[in-house]
Coordinates of C-alpha atoms in Angstrom, one line a residue:
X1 CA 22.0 30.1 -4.0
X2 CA 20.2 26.8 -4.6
X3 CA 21.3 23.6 -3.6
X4 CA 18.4 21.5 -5.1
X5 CA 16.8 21.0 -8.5
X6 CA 13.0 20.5 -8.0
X7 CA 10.6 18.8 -10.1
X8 CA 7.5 21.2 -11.4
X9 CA 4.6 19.1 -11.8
X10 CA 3.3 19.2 -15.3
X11 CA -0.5 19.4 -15.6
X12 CA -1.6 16.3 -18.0
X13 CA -4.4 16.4 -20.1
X14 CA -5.5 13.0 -18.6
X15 CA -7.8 14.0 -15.8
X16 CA -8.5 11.2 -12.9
X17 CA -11.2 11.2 -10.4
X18 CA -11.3 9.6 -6.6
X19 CA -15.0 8.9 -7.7
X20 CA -13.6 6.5 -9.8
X21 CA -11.2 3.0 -9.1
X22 CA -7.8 2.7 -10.6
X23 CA -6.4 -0.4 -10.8
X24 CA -2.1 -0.9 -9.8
X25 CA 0.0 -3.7 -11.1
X26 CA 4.1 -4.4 -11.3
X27 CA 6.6 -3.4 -8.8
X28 CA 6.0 -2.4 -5.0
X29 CA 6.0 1.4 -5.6
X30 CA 2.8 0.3 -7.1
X31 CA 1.7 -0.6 -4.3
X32 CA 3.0 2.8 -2.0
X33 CA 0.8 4.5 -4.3
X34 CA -2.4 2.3 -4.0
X35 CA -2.2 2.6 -0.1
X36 CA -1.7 6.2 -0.6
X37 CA -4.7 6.3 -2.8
X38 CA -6.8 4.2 -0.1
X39 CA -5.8 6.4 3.1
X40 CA -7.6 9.5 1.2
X41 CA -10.4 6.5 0.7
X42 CA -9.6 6.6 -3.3
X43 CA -11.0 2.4 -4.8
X44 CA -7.4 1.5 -5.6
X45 CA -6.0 -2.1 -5.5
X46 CA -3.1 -4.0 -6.6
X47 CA -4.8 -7.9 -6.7
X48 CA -1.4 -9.9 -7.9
X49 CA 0.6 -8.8 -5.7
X50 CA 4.5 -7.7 -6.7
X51 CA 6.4 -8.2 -10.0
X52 CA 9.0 -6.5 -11.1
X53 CA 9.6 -7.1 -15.0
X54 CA 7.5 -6.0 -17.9
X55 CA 7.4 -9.5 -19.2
X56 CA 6.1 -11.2 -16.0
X57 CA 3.8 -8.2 -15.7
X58 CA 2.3 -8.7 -19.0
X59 CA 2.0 -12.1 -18.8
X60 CA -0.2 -11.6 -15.8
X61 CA -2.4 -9.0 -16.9
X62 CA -3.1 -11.3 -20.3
X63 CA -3.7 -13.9 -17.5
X64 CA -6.4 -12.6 -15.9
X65 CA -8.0 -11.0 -19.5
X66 CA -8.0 -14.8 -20.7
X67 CA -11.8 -15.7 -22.0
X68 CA -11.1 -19.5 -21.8
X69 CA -10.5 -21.4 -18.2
X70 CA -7.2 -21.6 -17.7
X71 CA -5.0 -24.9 -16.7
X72 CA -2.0 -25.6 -14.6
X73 CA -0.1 -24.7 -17.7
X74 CA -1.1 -21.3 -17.8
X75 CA -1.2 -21.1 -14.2
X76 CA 2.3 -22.5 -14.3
X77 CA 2.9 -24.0 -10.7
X78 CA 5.2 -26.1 -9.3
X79 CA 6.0 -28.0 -5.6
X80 CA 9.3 -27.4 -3.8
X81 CA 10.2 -28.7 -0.3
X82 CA 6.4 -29.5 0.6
X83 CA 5.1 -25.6 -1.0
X84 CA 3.3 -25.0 -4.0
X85 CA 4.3 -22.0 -5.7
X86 CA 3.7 -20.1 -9.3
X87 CA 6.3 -19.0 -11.7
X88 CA 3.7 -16.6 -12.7
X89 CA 3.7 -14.6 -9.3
X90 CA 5.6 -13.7 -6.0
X91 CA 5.2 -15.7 -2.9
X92 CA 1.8 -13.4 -1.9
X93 CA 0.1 -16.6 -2.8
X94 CA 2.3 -19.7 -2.3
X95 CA 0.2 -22.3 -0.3
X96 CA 0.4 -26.0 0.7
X97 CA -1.7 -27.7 -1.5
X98 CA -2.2 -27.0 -5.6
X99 CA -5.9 -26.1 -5.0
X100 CA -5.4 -24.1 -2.2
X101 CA -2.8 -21.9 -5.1
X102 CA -5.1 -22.3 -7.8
X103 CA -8.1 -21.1 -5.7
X104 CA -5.8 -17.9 -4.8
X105 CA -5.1 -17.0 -8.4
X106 CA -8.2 -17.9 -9.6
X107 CA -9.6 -15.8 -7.2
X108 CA -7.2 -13.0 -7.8
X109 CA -7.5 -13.2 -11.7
X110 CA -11.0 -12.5 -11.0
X111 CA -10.9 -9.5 -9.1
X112 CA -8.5 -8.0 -11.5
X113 CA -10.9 -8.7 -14.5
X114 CA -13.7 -7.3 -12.4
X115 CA -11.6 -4.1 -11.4
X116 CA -10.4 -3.4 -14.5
X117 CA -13.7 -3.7 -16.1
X118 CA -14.9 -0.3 -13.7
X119 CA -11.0 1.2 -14.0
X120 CA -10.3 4.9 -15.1
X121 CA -6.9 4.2 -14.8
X122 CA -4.3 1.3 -14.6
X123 CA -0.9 1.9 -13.3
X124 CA 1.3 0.1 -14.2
X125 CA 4.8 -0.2 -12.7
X126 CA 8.2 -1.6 -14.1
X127 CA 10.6 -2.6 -11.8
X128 CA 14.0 -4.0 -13.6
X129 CA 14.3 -5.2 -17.2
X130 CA 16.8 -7.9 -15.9
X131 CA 14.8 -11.3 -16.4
X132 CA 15.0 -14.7 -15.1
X133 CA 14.0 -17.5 -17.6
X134 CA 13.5 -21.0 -17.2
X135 CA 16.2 -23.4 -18.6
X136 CA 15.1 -25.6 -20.9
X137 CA 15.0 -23.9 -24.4
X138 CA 11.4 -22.3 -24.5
X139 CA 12.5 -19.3 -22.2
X140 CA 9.4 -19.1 -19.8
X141 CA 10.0 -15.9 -17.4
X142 CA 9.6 -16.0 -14.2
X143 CA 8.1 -13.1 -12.0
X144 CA 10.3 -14.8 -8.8
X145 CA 13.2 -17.4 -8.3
X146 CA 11.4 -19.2 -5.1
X147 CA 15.4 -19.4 -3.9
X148 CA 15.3 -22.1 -6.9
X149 CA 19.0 -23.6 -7.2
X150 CA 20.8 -20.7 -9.9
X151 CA 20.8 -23.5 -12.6
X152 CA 16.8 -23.5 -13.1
X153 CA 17.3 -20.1 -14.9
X154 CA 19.0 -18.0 -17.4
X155 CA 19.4 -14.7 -16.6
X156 CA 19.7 -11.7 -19.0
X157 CA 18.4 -8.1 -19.5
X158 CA 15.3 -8.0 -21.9
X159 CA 15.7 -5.0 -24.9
X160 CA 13.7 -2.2 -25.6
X161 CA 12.3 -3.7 -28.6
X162 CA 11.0 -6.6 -26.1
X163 CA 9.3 -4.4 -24.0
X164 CA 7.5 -2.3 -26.4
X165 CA 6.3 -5.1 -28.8
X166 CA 4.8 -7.1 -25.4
X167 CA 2.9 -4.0 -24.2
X168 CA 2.0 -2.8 -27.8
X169 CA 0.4 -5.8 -28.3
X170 CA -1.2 -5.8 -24.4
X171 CA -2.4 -2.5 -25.1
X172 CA -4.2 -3.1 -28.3
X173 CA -6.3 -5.6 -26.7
X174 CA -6.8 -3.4 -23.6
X175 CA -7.6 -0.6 -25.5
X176 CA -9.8 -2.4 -27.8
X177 CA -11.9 -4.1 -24.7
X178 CA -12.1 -1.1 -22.4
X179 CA -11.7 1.7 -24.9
X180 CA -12.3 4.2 -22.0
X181 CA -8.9 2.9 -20.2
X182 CA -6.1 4.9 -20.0
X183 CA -2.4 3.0 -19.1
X184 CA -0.3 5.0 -16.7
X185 CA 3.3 3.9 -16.7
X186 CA 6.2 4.7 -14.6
X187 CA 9.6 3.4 -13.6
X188 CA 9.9 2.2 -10.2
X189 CA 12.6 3.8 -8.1
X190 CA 13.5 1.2 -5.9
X191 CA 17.3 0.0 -6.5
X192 CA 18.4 -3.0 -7.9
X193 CA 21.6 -3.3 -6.2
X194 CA 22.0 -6.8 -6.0
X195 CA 22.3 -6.1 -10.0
X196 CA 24.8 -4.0 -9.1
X197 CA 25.0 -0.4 -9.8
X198 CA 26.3 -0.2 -13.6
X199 CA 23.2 -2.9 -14.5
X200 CA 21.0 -1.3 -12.3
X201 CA 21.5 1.7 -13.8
X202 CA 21.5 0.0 -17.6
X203 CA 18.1 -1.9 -16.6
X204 CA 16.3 1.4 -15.6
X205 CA 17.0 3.4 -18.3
X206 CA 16.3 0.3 -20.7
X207 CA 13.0 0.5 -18.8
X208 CA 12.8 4.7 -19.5
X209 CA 13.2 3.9 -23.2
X210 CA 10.6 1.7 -23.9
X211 CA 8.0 3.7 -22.1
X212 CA 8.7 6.1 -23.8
X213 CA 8.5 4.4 -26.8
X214 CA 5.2 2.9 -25.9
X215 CA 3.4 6.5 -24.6
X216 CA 4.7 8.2 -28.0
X217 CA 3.1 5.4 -29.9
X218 CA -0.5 5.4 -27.6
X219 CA -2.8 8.6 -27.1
X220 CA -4.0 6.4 -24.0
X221 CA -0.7 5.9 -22.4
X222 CA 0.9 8.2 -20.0
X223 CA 4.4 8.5 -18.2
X224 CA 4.7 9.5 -14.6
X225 CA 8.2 10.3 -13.3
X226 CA 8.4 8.6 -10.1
X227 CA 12.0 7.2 -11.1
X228 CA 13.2 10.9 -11.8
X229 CA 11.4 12.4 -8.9
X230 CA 13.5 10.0 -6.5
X231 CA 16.9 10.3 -8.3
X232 CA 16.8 13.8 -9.5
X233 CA 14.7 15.8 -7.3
X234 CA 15.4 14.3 -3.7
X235 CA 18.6 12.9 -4.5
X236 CA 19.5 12.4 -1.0
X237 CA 19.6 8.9 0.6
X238 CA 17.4 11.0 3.8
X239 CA 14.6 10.0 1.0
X240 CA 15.4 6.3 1.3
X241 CA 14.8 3.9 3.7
X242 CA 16.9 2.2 6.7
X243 CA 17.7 -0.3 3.4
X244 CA 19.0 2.4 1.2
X245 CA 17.4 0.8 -1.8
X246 CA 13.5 1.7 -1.4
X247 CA 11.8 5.2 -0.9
X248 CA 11.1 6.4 2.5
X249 CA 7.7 7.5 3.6
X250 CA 8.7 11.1 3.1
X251 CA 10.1 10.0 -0.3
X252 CA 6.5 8.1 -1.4
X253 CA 4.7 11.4 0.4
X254 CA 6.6 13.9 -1.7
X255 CA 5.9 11.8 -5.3
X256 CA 2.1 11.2 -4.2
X257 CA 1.5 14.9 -3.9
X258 CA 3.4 15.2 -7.4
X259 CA 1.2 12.6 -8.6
X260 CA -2.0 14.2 -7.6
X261 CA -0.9 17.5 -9.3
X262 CA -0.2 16.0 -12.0
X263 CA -3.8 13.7 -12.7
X264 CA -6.4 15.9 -10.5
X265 CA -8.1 19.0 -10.3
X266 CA -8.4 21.2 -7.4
X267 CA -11.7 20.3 -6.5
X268 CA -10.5 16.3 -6.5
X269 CA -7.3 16.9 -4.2
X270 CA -9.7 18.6 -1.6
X271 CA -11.4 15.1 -1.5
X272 CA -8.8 13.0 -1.0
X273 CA -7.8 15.7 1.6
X274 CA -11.0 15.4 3.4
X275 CA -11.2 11.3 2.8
X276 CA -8.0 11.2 4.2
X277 CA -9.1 13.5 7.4
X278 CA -12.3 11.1 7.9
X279 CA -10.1 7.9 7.5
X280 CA -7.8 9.1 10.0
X281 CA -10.8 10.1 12.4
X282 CA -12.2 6.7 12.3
X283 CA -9.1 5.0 13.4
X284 CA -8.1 7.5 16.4
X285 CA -7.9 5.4 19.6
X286 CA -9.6 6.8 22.9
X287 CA -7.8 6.3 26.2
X288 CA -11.2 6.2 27.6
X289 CA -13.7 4.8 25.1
X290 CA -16.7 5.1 27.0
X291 CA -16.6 9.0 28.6
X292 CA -18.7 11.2 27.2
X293 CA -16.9 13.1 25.2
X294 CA -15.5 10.0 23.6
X295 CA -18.8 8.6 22.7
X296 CA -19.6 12.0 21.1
X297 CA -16.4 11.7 18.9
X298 CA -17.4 8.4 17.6
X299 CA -21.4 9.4 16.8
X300 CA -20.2 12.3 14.8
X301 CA -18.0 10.3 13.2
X302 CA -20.3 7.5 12.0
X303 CA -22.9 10.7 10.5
X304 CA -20.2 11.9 8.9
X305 CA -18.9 8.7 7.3
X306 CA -22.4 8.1 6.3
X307 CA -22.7 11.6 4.4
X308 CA -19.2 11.1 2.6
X309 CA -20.5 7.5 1.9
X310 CA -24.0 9.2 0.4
X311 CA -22.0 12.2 -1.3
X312 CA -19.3 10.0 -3.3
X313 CA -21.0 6.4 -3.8
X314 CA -18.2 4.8 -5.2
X315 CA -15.0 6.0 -3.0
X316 CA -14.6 3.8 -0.1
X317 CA -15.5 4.1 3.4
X318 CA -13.2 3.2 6.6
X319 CA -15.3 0.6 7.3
X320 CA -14.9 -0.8 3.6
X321 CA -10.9 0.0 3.8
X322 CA -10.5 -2.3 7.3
X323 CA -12.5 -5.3 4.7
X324 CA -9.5 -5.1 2.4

């Protein structure tokens, strides 16, 4: 007798390597699976920090692809109570003076550009298709509210037809300036519940359609399941966090290994496995750093971080991974 449907990894014809970076942008599940890719010592970074709608996301990534210098205006930042803040972003880079802001997303506008230049891969998460837009007529969305009084915005769920025509568009230009980029989407699986469940559930699978949409329209997009993984697979809040809304580290664990079987060989999957062995040797803790044996530990450590550094040039290092 079974008591649990489980997920079979399908084999995609896109083919990632650890050799490689990927770049991660949108929700924080993006995130869980850059810091996944970083234990095994996999180049993966997420430089904007967390957004959760398509739109915001977009408006980000054509942000940082921008050839002209931007201004405030593109920037779009603002001062409340003494803070400067960005409509643009979360509070990851909130600061006390306008420069201080502007040299943040400057400076993280360039490391995306850089990153995606070298990319296999971006990953690109969606988090809710329920939008916040700022009163006055022109409907500017906002990737975060600040804890802005409710009657700055207007709130409503963007369509499917929104979605798809934003990231059509974002992916010609992507495609056309890295033509070796491929776009991995996925739904995040973290719970809206402050939507409440009937418009949580509405923005997800709003979110569902249009990827869907999008990947049947691009050979270079791709769909992973993380949303159906979580809901469908596990089921069981034992996969959630204390919070009950996002995935536990077993949950995040259990998709990451789906993930890898999905995008990598054999041969890659035993290199994360042994990145992720060396990362872990590098940060054990001795109760008695200078015995002997101790000292041994930590010289065969450094030669072997030196060979995996000589072997696979463009993965990190533990040393490079603590500089993040």
């Amino acid at each position: 007798m079974k008591f649990r449907t489980e997920y079979t990894p399908q084999k995609s014809d896109l083919r990632l390597t650890p050799q490689i970076p990927v770049l991660t942008v949108g929700s924080c599940f993006a995130e869980n699976i850059a810091v996944k890719m970083r234990e095994s010592l996999w180049d993966a970074c997420n430089p904007v920090g967390t957004l959760f709608n398509p739109l915001s996301i977009a408006k980000v990534v054509n942000l940082a692809l921008m050839d002209k210098e931007y201004d405030e205006t593109d920037r779009m930042t603002f001062k409340s109570d003494g803070v400067w803040h960005s409509w643009l972003f979360g509070t990851k880079f909130s600061a006390l003076t306008e420069e201080n802001l502007i040299q943040e997303i400057d400076k993280s506008m360039l490391s995306f550009r850089n990153t995606l230049g070298n990319a296999q891969a971006l990953i690109v998460t969606f988090g809710t298709a329920n939008c916040y837009f700022l009163t006055g007529g022109d409907e500017k969305v906002v990737a975060n509210c600040h804890k802005m009084p409710a009657t700055t915005f207007v709130r409503r769920r963007i369509s499917v037809c929104e979605i798809v025509e934003t990231w059509i568009r974002l992916c010609d230009i992507l495609h056309i300036r890295y033509p070796e980029l491929k776009i991995i989407f996925s739904v995040s699986p973290v719970r809206h519940l402050k939507d409440g469940f009937i418009e949580n559930a509405r923005s997800k699978a709003t979110l569902i359609l249009a990827v869907g949409e999008i990947c049947l329209k691009k050979e270079y997009c791709y769909y992973f399941p993380a949303y159906e993984v979580l809901t469908d697979d596990l089921r069981d809040y034992r996969f959630y966090a204390s919070d009950l809304v996002h995935p536990s580290e077993e949950g995040i664990e259990y998709i990451w290994e789906i993930f890898k079987k999905t995008y990598l060989d054999e041969k890659s999957i035993a290199l994360l496995k042994q990145g992720y062995d060396l990362n872990m040797r590098a940060r054990h803790r001795f109760l008695l750093p200078g015995a002997p044996a101790s000292l041994e530990f930590a010289g065969k450590t450094e030669e072997m971080i030196k060979d995996f550094a000589v072997c696979n040039p463009r993965m990190l290092t533990p040393d490079k991974l603590m500089e993040l």
